[in-house]
Coordinates of C-alpha atoms and ligand atoms in Angstrom, one line a residue:
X1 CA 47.3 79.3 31.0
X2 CA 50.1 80.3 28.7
X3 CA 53.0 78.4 27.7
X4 CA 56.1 80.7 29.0
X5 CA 57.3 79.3 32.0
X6 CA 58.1 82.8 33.0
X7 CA 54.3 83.5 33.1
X8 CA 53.4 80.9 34.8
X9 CA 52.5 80.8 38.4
X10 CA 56.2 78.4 39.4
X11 CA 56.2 76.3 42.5
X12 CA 59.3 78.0 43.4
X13 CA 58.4 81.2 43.2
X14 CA 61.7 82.5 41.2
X15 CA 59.6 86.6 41.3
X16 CA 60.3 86.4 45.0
X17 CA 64.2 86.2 45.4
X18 CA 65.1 85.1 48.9
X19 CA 68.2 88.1 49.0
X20 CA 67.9 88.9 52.9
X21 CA 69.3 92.3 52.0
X22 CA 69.3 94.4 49.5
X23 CA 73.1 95.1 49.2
X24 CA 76.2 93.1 50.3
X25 CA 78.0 94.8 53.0
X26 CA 80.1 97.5 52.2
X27 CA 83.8 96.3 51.3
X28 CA 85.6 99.2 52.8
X29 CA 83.3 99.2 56.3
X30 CA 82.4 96.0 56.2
X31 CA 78.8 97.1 57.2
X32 CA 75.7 96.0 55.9
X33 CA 72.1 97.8 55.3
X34 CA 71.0 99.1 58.6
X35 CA 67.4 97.7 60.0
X36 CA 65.6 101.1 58.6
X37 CA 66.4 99.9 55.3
X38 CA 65.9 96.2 55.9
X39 CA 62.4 96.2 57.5
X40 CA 61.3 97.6 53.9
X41 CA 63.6 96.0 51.4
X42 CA 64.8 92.9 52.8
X43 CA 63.6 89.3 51.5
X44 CA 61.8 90.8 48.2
X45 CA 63.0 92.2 44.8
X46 CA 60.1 93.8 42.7
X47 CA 60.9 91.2 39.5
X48 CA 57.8 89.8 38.7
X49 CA 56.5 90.2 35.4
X50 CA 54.5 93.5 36.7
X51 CA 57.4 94.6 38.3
X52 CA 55.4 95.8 41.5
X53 CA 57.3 97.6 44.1
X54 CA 55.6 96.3 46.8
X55 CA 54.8 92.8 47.8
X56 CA 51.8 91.5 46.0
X57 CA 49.5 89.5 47.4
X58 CA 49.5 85.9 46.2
X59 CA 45.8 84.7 46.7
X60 CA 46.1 81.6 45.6
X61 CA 45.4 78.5 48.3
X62 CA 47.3 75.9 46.0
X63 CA 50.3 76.1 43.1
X64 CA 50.5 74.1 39.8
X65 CA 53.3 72.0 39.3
X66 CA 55.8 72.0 36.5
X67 CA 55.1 68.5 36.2
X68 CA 55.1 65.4 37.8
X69 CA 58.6 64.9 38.9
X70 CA 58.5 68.4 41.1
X71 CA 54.6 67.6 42.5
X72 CA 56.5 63.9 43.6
X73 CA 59.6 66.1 44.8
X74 CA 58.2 69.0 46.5
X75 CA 55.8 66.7 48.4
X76 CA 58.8 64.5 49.6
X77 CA 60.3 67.7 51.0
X78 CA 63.5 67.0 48.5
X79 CA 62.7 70.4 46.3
X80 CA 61.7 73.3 48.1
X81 CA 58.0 74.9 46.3
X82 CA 54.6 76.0 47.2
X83 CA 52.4 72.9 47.8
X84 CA 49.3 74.7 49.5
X85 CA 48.7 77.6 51.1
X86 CA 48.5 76.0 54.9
X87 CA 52.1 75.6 54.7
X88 CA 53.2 78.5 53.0
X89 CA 52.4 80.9 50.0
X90 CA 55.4 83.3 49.2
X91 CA 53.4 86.5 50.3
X92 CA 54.1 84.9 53.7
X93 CA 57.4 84.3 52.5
X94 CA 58.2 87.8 52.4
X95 CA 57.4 88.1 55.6
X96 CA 58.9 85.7 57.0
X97 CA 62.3 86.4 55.1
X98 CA 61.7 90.2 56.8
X99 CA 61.2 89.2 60.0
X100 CA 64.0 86.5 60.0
X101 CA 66.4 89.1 58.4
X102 CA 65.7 91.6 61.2
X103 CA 65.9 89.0 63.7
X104 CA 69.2 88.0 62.3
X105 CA 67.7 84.1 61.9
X106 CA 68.4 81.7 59.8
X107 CA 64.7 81.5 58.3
X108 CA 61.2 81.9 59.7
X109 CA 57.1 80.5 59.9
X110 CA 54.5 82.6 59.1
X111 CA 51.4 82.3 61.4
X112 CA 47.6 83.0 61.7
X113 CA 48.4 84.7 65.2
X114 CA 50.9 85.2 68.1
X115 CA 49.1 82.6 69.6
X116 CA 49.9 80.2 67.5
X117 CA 53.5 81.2 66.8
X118 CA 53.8 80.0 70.6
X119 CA 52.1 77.1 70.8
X120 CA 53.8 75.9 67.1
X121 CA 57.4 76.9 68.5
X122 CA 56.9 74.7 71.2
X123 CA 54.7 71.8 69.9
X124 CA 57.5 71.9 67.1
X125 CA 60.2 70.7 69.9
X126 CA 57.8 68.1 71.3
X127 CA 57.4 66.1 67.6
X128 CA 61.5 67.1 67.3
X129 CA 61.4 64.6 70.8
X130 CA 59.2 61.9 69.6
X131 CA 57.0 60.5 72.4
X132 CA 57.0 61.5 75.6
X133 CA 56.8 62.3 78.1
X134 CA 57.5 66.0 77.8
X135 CA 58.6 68.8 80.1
X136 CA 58.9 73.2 79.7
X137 CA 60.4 75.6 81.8
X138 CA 58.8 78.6 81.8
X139 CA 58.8 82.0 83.4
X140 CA 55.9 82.9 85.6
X141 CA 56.0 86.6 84.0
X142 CA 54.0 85.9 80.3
X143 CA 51.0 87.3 78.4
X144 CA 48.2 86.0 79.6
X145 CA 47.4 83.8 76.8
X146 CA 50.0 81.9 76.9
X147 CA 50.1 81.1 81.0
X148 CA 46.4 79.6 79.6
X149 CA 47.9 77.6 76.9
X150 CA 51.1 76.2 79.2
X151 CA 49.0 76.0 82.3
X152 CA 46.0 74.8 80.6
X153 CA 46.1 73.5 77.2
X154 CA 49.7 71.8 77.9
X155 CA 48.2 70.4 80.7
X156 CA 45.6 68.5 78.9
X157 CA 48.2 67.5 76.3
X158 CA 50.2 65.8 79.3
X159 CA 52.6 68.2 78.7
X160 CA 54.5 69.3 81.8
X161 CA 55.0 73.0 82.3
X162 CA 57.4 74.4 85.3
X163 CA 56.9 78.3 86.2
X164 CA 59.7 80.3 87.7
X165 CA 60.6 83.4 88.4
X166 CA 62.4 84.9 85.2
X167 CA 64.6 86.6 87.6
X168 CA 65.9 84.0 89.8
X169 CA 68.7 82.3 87.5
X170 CA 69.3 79.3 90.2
X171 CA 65.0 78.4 89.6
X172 CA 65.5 78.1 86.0
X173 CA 69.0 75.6 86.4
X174 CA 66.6 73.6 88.8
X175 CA 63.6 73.0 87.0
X176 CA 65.4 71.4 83.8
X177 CA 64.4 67.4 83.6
X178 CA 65.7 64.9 81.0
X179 CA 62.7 65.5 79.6
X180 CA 62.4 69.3 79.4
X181 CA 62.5 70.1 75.1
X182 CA 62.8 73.8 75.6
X183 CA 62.9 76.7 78.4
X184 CA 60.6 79.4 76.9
X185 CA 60.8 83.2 78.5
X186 CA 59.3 86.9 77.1
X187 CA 62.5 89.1 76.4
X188 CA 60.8 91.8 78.1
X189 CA 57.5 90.2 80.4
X190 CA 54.5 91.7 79.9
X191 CA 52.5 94.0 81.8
X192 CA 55.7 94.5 84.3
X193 CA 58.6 94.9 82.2
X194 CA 60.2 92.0 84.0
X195 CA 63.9 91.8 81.9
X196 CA 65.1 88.2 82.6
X197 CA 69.1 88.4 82.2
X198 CA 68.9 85.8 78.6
X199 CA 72.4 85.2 78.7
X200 CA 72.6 83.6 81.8
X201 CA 69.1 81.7 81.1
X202 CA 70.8 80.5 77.8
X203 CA 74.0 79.4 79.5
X204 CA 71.7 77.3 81.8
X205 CA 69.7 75.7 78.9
X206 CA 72.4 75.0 76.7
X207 CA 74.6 73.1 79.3
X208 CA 71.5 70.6 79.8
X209 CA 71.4 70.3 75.8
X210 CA 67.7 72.2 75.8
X211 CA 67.0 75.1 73.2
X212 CA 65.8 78.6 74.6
X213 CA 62.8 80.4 72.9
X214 CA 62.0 83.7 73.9
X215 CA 59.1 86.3 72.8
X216 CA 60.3 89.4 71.7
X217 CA 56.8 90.6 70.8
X218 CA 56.8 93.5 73.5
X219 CA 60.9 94.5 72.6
X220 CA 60.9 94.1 68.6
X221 CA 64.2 93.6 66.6
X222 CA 64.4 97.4 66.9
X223 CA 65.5 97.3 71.1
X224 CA 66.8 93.6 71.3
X225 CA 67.6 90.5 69.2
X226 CA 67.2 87.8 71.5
X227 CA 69.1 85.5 68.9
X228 CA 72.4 88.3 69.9
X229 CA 71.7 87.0 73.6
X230 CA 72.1 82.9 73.0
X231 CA 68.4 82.6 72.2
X232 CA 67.9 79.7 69.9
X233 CA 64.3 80.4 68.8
X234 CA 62.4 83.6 68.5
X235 CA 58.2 84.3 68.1
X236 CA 56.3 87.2 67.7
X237 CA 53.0 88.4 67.9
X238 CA 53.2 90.5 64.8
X239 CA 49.8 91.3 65.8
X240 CA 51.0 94.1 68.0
X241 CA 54.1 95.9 66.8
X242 CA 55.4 94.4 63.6
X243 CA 51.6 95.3 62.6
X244 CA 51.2 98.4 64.6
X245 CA 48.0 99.3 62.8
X246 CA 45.7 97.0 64.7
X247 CA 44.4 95.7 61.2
X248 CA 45.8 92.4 60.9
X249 CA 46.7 89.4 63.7
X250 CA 49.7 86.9 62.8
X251 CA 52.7 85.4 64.4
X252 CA 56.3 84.7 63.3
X253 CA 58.9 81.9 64.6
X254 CA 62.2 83.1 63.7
X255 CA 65.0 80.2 64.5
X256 CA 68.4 81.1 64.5
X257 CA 69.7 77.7 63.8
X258 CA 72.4 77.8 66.0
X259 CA 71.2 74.9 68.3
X260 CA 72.6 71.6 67.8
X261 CA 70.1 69.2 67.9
X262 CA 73.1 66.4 66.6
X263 CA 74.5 67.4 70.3
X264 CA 72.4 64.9 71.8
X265 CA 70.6 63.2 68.7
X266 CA 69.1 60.9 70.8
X267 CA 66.5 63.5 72.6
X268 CA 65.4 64.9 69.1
X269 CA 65.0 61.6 66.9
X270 CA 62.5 63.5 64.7
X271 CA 64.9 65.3 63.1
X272 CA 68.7 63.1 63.4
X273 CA 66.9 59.6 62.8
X274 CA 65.3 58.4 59.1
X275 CA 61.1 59.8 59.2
X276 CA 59.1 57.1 58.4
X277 CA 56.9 60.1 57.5
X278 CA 58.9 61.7 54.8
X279 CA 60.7 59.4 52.8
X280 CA 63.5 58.1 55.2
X281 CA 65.1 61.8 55.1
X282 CA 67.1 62.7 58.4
X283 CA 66.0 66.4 58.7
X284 CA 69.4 67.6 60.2
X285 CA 71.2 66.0 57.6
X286 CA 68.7 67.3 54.7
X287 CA 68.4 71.1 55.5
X288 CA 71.3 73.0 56.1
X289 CA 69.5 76.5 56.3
X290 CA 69.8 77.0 53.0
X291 CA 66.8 79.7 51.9
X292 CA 65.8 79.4 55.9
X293 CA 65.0 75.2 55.3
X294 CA 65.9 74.5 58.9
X295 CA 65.9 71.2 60.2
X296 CA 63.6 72.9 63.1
X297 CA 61.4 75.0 61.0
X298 CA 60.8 72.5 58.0
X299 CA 59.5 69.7 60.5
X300 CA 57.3 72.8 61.7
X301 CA 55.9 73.6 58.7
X302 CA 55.5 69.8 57.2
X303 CA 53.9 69.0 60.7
X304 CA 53.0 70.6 63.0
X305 CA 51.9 73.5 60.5
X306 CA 50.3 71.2 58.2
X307 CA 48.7 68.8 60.9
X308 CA 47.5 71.7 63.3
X309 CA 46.3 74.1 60.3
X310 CA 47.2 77.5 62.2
X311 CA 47.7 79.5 58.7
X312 CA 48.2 83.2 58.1
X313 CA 46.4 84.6 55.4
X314 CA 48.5 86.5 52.5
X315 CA 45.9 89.6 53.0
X316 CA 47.4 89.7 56.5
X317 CA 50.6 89.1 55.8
X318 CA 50.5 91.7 53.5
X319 CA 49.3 94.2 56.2
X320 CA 52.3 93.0 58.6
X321 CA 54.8 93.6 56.1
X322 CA 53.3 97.6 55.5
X323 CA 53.7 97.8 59.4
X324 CA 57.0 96.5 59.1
X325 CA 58.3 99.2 57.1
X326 CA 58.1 102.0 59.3
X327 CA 58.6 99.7 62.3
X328 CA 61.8 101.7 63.4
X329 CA 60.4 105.0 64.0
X330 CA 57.2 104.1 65.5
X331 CA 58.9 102.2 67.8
X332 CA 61.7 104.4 68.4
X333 CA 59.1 107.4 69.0
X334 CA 56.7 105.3 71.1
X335 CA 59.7 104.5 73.6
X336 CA 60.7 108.2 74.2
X337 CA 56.9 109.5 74.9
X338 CA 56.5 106.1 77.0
X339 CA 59.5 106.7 79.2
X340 CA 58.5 110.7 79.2
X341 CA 55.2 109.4 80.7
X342 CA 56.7 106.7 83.0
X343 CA 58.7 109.7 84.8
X344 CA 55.7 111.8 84.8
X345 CA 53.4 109.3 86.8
X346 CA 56.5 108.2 89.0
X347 CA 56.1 110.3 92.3
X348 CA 52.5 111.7 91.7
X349 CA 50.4 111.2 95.0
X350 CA 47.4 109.3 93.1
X351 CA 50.0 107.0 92.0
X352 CA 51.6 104.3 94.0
X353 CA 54.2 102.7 91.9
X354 CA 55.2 102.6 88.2
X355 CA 56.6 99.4 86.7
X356 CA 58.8 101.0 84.3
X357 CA 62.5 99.3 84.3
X358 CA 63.8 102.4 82.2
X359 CA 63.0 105.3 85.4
X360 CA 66.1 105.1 87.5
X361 CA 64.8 103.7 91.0
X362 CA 63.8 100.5 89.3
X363 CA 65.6 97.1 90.5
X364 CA 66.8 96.4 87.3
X365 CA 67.3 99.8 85.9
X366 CA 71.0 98.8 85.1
X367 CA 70.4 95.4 83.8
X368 CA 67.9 97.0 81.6
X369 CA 70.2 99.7 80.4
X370 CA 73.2 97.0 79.4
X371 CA 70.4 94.2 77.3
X372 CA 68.4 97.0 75.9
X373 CA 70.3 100.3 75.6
X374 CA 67.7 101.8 73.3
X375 CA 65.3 102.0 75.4
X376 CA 62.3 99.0 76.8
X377 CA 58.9 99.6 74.6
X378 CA 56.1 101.5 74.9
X379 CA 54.0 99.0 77.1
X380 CA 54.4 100.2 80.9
X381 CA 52.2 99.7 84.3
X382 CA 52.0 101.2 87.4
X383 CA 49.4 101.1 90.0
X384 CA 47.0 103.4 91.3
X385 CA 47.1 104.9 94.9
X386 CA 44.0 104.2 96.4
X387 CA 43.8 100.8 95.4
X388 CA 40.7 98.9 93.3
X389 CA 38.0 101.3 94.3
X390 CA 39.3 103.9 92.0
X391 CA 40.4 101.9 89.0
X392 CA 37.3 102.4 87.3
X393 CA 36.9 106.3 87.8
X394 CA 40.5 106.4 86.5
X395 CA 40.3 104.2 82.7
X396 CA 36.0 105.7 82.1
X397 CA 37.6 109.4 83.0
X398 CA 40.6 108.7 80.1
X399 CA 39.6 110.2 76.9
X400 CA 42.2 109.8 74.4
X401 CA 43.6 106.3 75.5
X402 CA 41.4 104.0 74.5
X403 CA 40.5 100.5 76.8
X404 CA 41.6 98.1 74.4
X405 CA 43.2 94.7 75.2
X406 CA 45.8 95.1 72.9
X407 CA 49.5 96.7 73.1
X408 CA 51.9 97.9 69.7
X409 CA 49.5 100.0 68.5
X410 CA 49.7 103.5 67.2
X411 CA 47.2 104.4 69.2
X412 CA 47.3 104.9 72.8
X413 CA 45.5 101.7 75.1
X414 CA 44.9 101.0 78.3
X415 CA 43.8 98.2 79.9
X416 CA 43.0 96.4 83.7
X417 CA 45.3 92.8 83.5
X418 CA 43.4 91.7 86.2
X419 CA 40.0 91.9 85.4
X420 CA 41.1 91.6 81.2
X421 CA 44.3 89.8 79.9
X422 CA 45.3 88.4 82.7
X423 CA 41.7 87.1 84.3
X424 CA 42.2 84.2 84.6
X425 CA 45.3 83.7 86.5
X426 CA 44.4 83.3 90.3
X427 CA 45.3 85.4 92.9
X428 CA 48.6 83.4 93.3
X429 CA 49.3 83.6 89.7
X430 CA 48.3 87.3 89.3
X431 CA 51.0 87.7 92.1
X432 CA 53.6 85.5 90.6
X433 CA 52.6 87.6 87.2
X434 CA 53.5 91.3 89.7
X435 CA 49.8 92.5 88.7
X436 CA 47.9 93.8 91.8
X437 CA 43.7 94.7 91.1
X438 CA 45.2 98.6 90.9
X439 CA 47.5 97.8 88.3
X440 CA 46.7 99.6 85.3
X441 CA 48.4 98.6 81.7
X442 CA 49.4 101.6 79.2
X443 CA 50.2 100.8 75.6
X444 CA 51.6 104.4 74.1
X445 CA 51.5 105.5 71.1
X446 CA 52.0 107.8 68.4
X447 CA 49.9 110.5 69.5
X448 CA 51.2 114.0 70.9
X449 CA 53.0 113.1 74.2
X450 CA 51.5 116.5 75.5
X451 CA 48.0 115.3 74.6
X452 CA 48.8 111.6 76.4
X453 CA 50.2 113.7 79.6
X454 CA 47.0 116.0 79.9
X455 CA 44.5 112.9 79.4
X456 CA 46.3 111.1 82.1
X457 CA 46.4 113.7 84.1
X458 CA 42.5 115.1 83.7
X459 CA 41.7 111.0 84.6
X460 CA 44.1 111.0 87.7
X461 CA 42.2 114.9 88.9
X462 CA 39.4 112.7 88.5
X463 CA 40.6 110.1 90.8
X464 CA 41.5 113.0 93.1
X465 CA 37.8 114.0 93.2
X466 CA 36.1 110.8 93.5
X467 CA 38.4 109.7 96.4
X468 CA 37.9 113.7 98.0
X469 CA 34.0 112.7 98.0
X470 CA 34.3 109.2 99.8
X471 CA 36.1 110.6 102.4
X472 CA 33.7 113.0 103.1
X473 CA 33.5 116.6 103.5
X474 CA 36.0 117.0 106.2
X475 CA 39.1 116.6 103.7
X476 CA 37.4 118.2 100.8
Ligands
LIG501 C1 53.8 89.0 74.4 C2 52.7 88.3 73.7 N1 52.9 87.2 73.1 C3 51.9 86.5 72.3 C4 50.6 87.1 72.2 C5 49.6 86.4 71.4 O1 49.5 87.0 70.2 P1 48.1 87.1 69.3 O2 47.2 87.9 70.0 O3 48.7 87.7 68.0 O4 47.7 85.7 69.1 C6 50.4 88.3 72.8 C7 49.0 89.0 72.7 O5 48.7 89.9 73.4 C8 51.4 89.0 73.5 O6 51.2 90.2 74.1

């Protein structure tokens, strides 16, 4: 170990500047780096002694201190520093500057998946509460995964979870209880593309004093910033397109530190009363956002973080934040071949309906067009004409999409909800979810969209054939 301090591996990591951007704004415009240029500069400045461009990968599970007084300090949350890796290591640090950046947050928590990034975001506002009991609104149009963990896992915590229909505004004013610590939507539900108007869920929420988290996994900074929209609290699952490889699973919560948990101090005593836990501080008077320390996010990291143990790894990290940088133009490409595709399928006989908000027949084709003018992702459903029977000629006859349960990707996916991701729901639930047993999920991706049109169209033909020979040779 050598003596320069400027060698040595610090615990505040002075090689990883937190500058969100890379540049101020411009004084004549007053406009800043666009997101092109932030997803691949923002949060790091190559300054280390090797001067590396890109963000190295700090594989280190623990950090030597300078010396006693910072150890005592850093532990006692008074001195911000690496401590050990479960609560943070500053290759996730980049990352979580980058996604907070693009977000437009105040700061962000690295996480070992998407999965966790929900159940932390929430679990967060439940230690923020103190005892319980505890109450969530939710809309009855999520991932799979996390209907289990609020229908399920919640459940056995005691935790109370309400459904409703993202749509119905009126369901979401009546579910909220003196006890409910958050209302928790997807900013664009998956497999439906069911676009809840957030504004007017926000307004809702934030008259009853209760913070909004939203998903924005399936629209990504580049369509819509929920925290634009009065969303407190955003998480991804960078697993899909902040990743976009398919190499590396991780979540992100992104808070915006705009709620005001001082509003009603008494409902979040964790963080406006002294913690017995850490040293008497009062969170919301000890972090002010200041290199993203919010009160929110550090009592999810000191806490629920380190109590729960749901780490990302730096190697991952470090394979979010390569996706990251050319996040834009997959994205933006994926959209325009999904929508092509969406108004391809829409009116074909062997197709029944297709759940894309962005064709112009859709309910909430103008809703969609005003919260997400750029366009809705490249995740879209529809469901087959002929019902179940023909599901499985149609995904075994696709030869390019592959049947992966995953979406974001830069390949092209397909999948069944009902009999995959979404299994488990009942039939009541798969109903509340819009998913019928001849629904069929399409994740598009980067391939030719002429290539994507032809498989789907040889697999449909097939379709064609297979329902021509059940009926018998009369209509053949
Ligand atoms: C919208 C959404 N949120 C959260 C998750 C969970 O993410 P992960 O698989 O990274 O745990 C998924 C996974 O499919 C998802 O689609």
């Amino acid at each position: 170990m050598t003596d320069d301090p400027a060698e040595r591996t610090p615990s505040m990591t002075p090689d990883i500047v937190p500058t969100p951007t890379p540049h101020g704004a411009d004084a004549a415009t007053g406009r800043g780096p666009g997101l092109a240029t932030r997803q691949i500069h923002a949060g790091y400045t190559p300054g280390t002694p090797q001067n590396t461009v890109t963000v190295p990968i700090y594989q280190s599970v623990a950090y030597e201190f300078d010396d006693f007084a910072s150890a005592r300090d850093t532990f006692a949350l008074s001195r911000p520093g690496n401590i050990y890796s479960r609560n943070g290591n500053p290759t996730n640090a980049v990352l979580e500057r980058r996604v907070a950046d693009l977000e437009g947050g105040a700061g962000a928590l690295a996480l070992g998946s998407g999965q966790a990034a929900v159940a932390v975001a929430l679990l967060a506002l439940v230690a923020a509460a103190g005892p319980g009991p505890h109450h969530f609104v939710a809309s009855n149009k999520l991932y799979g995964g996390t209907s289990d963990l609020l229908g399920d896992s919640f459940a056995d915590l005691g935790i109370e979870v309400t459904f409703v229909d993202p749509l119905d505004t009126a369901a979401w004013a009546a579910a909220l209880r003196e006890s409910t610590r958050g209302v928790f939507l997807e900013s664009i539900g998956n497999p439906v593309l069911t676009v809840p108007d957030l504004r007017a869920i926000a307004e809702i929420a934030h008259a009853a004093g209760v913070p909004v988290v939203v998903d924005n996994t399936m629209a990504t900074p580049v369509l819509l910033r929920p925290l634009e929209h009065g969303a407190d609290i955003v998480v991804h699952s960078a697993t899909k397109y902040l990743g976009g490889h398919g190499t590396a699973i991780a979540g992100v919560i992104v808070d915006g530190g705009t709620f005001d948990f001082t509003a009603r101090p008494g409902r979040w005593p964790a963080l406006t009363e002294p913690s017995a836990r850490f040293g008497g501080i009062v969170f919301t008077d000890a972090f002010d956002g200041q290199d993203g320390r919010t009160p929110y996010l550090v009592l999810a990291r000191a806490k629920s973080v380190h109590d729960l143990g749901p780490t990302l790894a730096p190697g991952s990290a470090s394979q979010i934040l390569l996706g990251i940088e050319t996040l834009e133009l997959r994205v933006r490409r994926q959209t325009q071949t999904a929508l092509e595709l969406a108004r391809f399928l829409d009116g074909l006989d062997e197709v029944e309906r297709v759940h894309h908000p962005g064709l112009a027949g859709h309910p909430e084709h103008e809703l969609v067009r005003r919260l997400l003018p750029e366009g809705i992702g490249s995740v879209f459903s529809f469901d087959l004409a002929g019902g179940p029977d023909v599901v499985e000629t149609f995904i075994d006859a696709l030869e390019l999409f592959a049947l992966v349960a995953n979406i974001g990707d830069v390949r092209s996916l397909v999948v069944h909800p009902a009999t995959t991701t979404h299994s488990r729901l009942d039939a009541a639930g798969r109903a509340d979810a819009g998913i019928g047993l001849a629904t069929i999920r399409l994740s598009i991706g980067l391939e030719d969209p002429d290539d994507l049109r032809a498989d789907l169209a040889h697999a449909l033909q097939a379709v064609t054939r297979a329902r021509a020979v059940a009926a018998g040779p009369a209509t053949r």
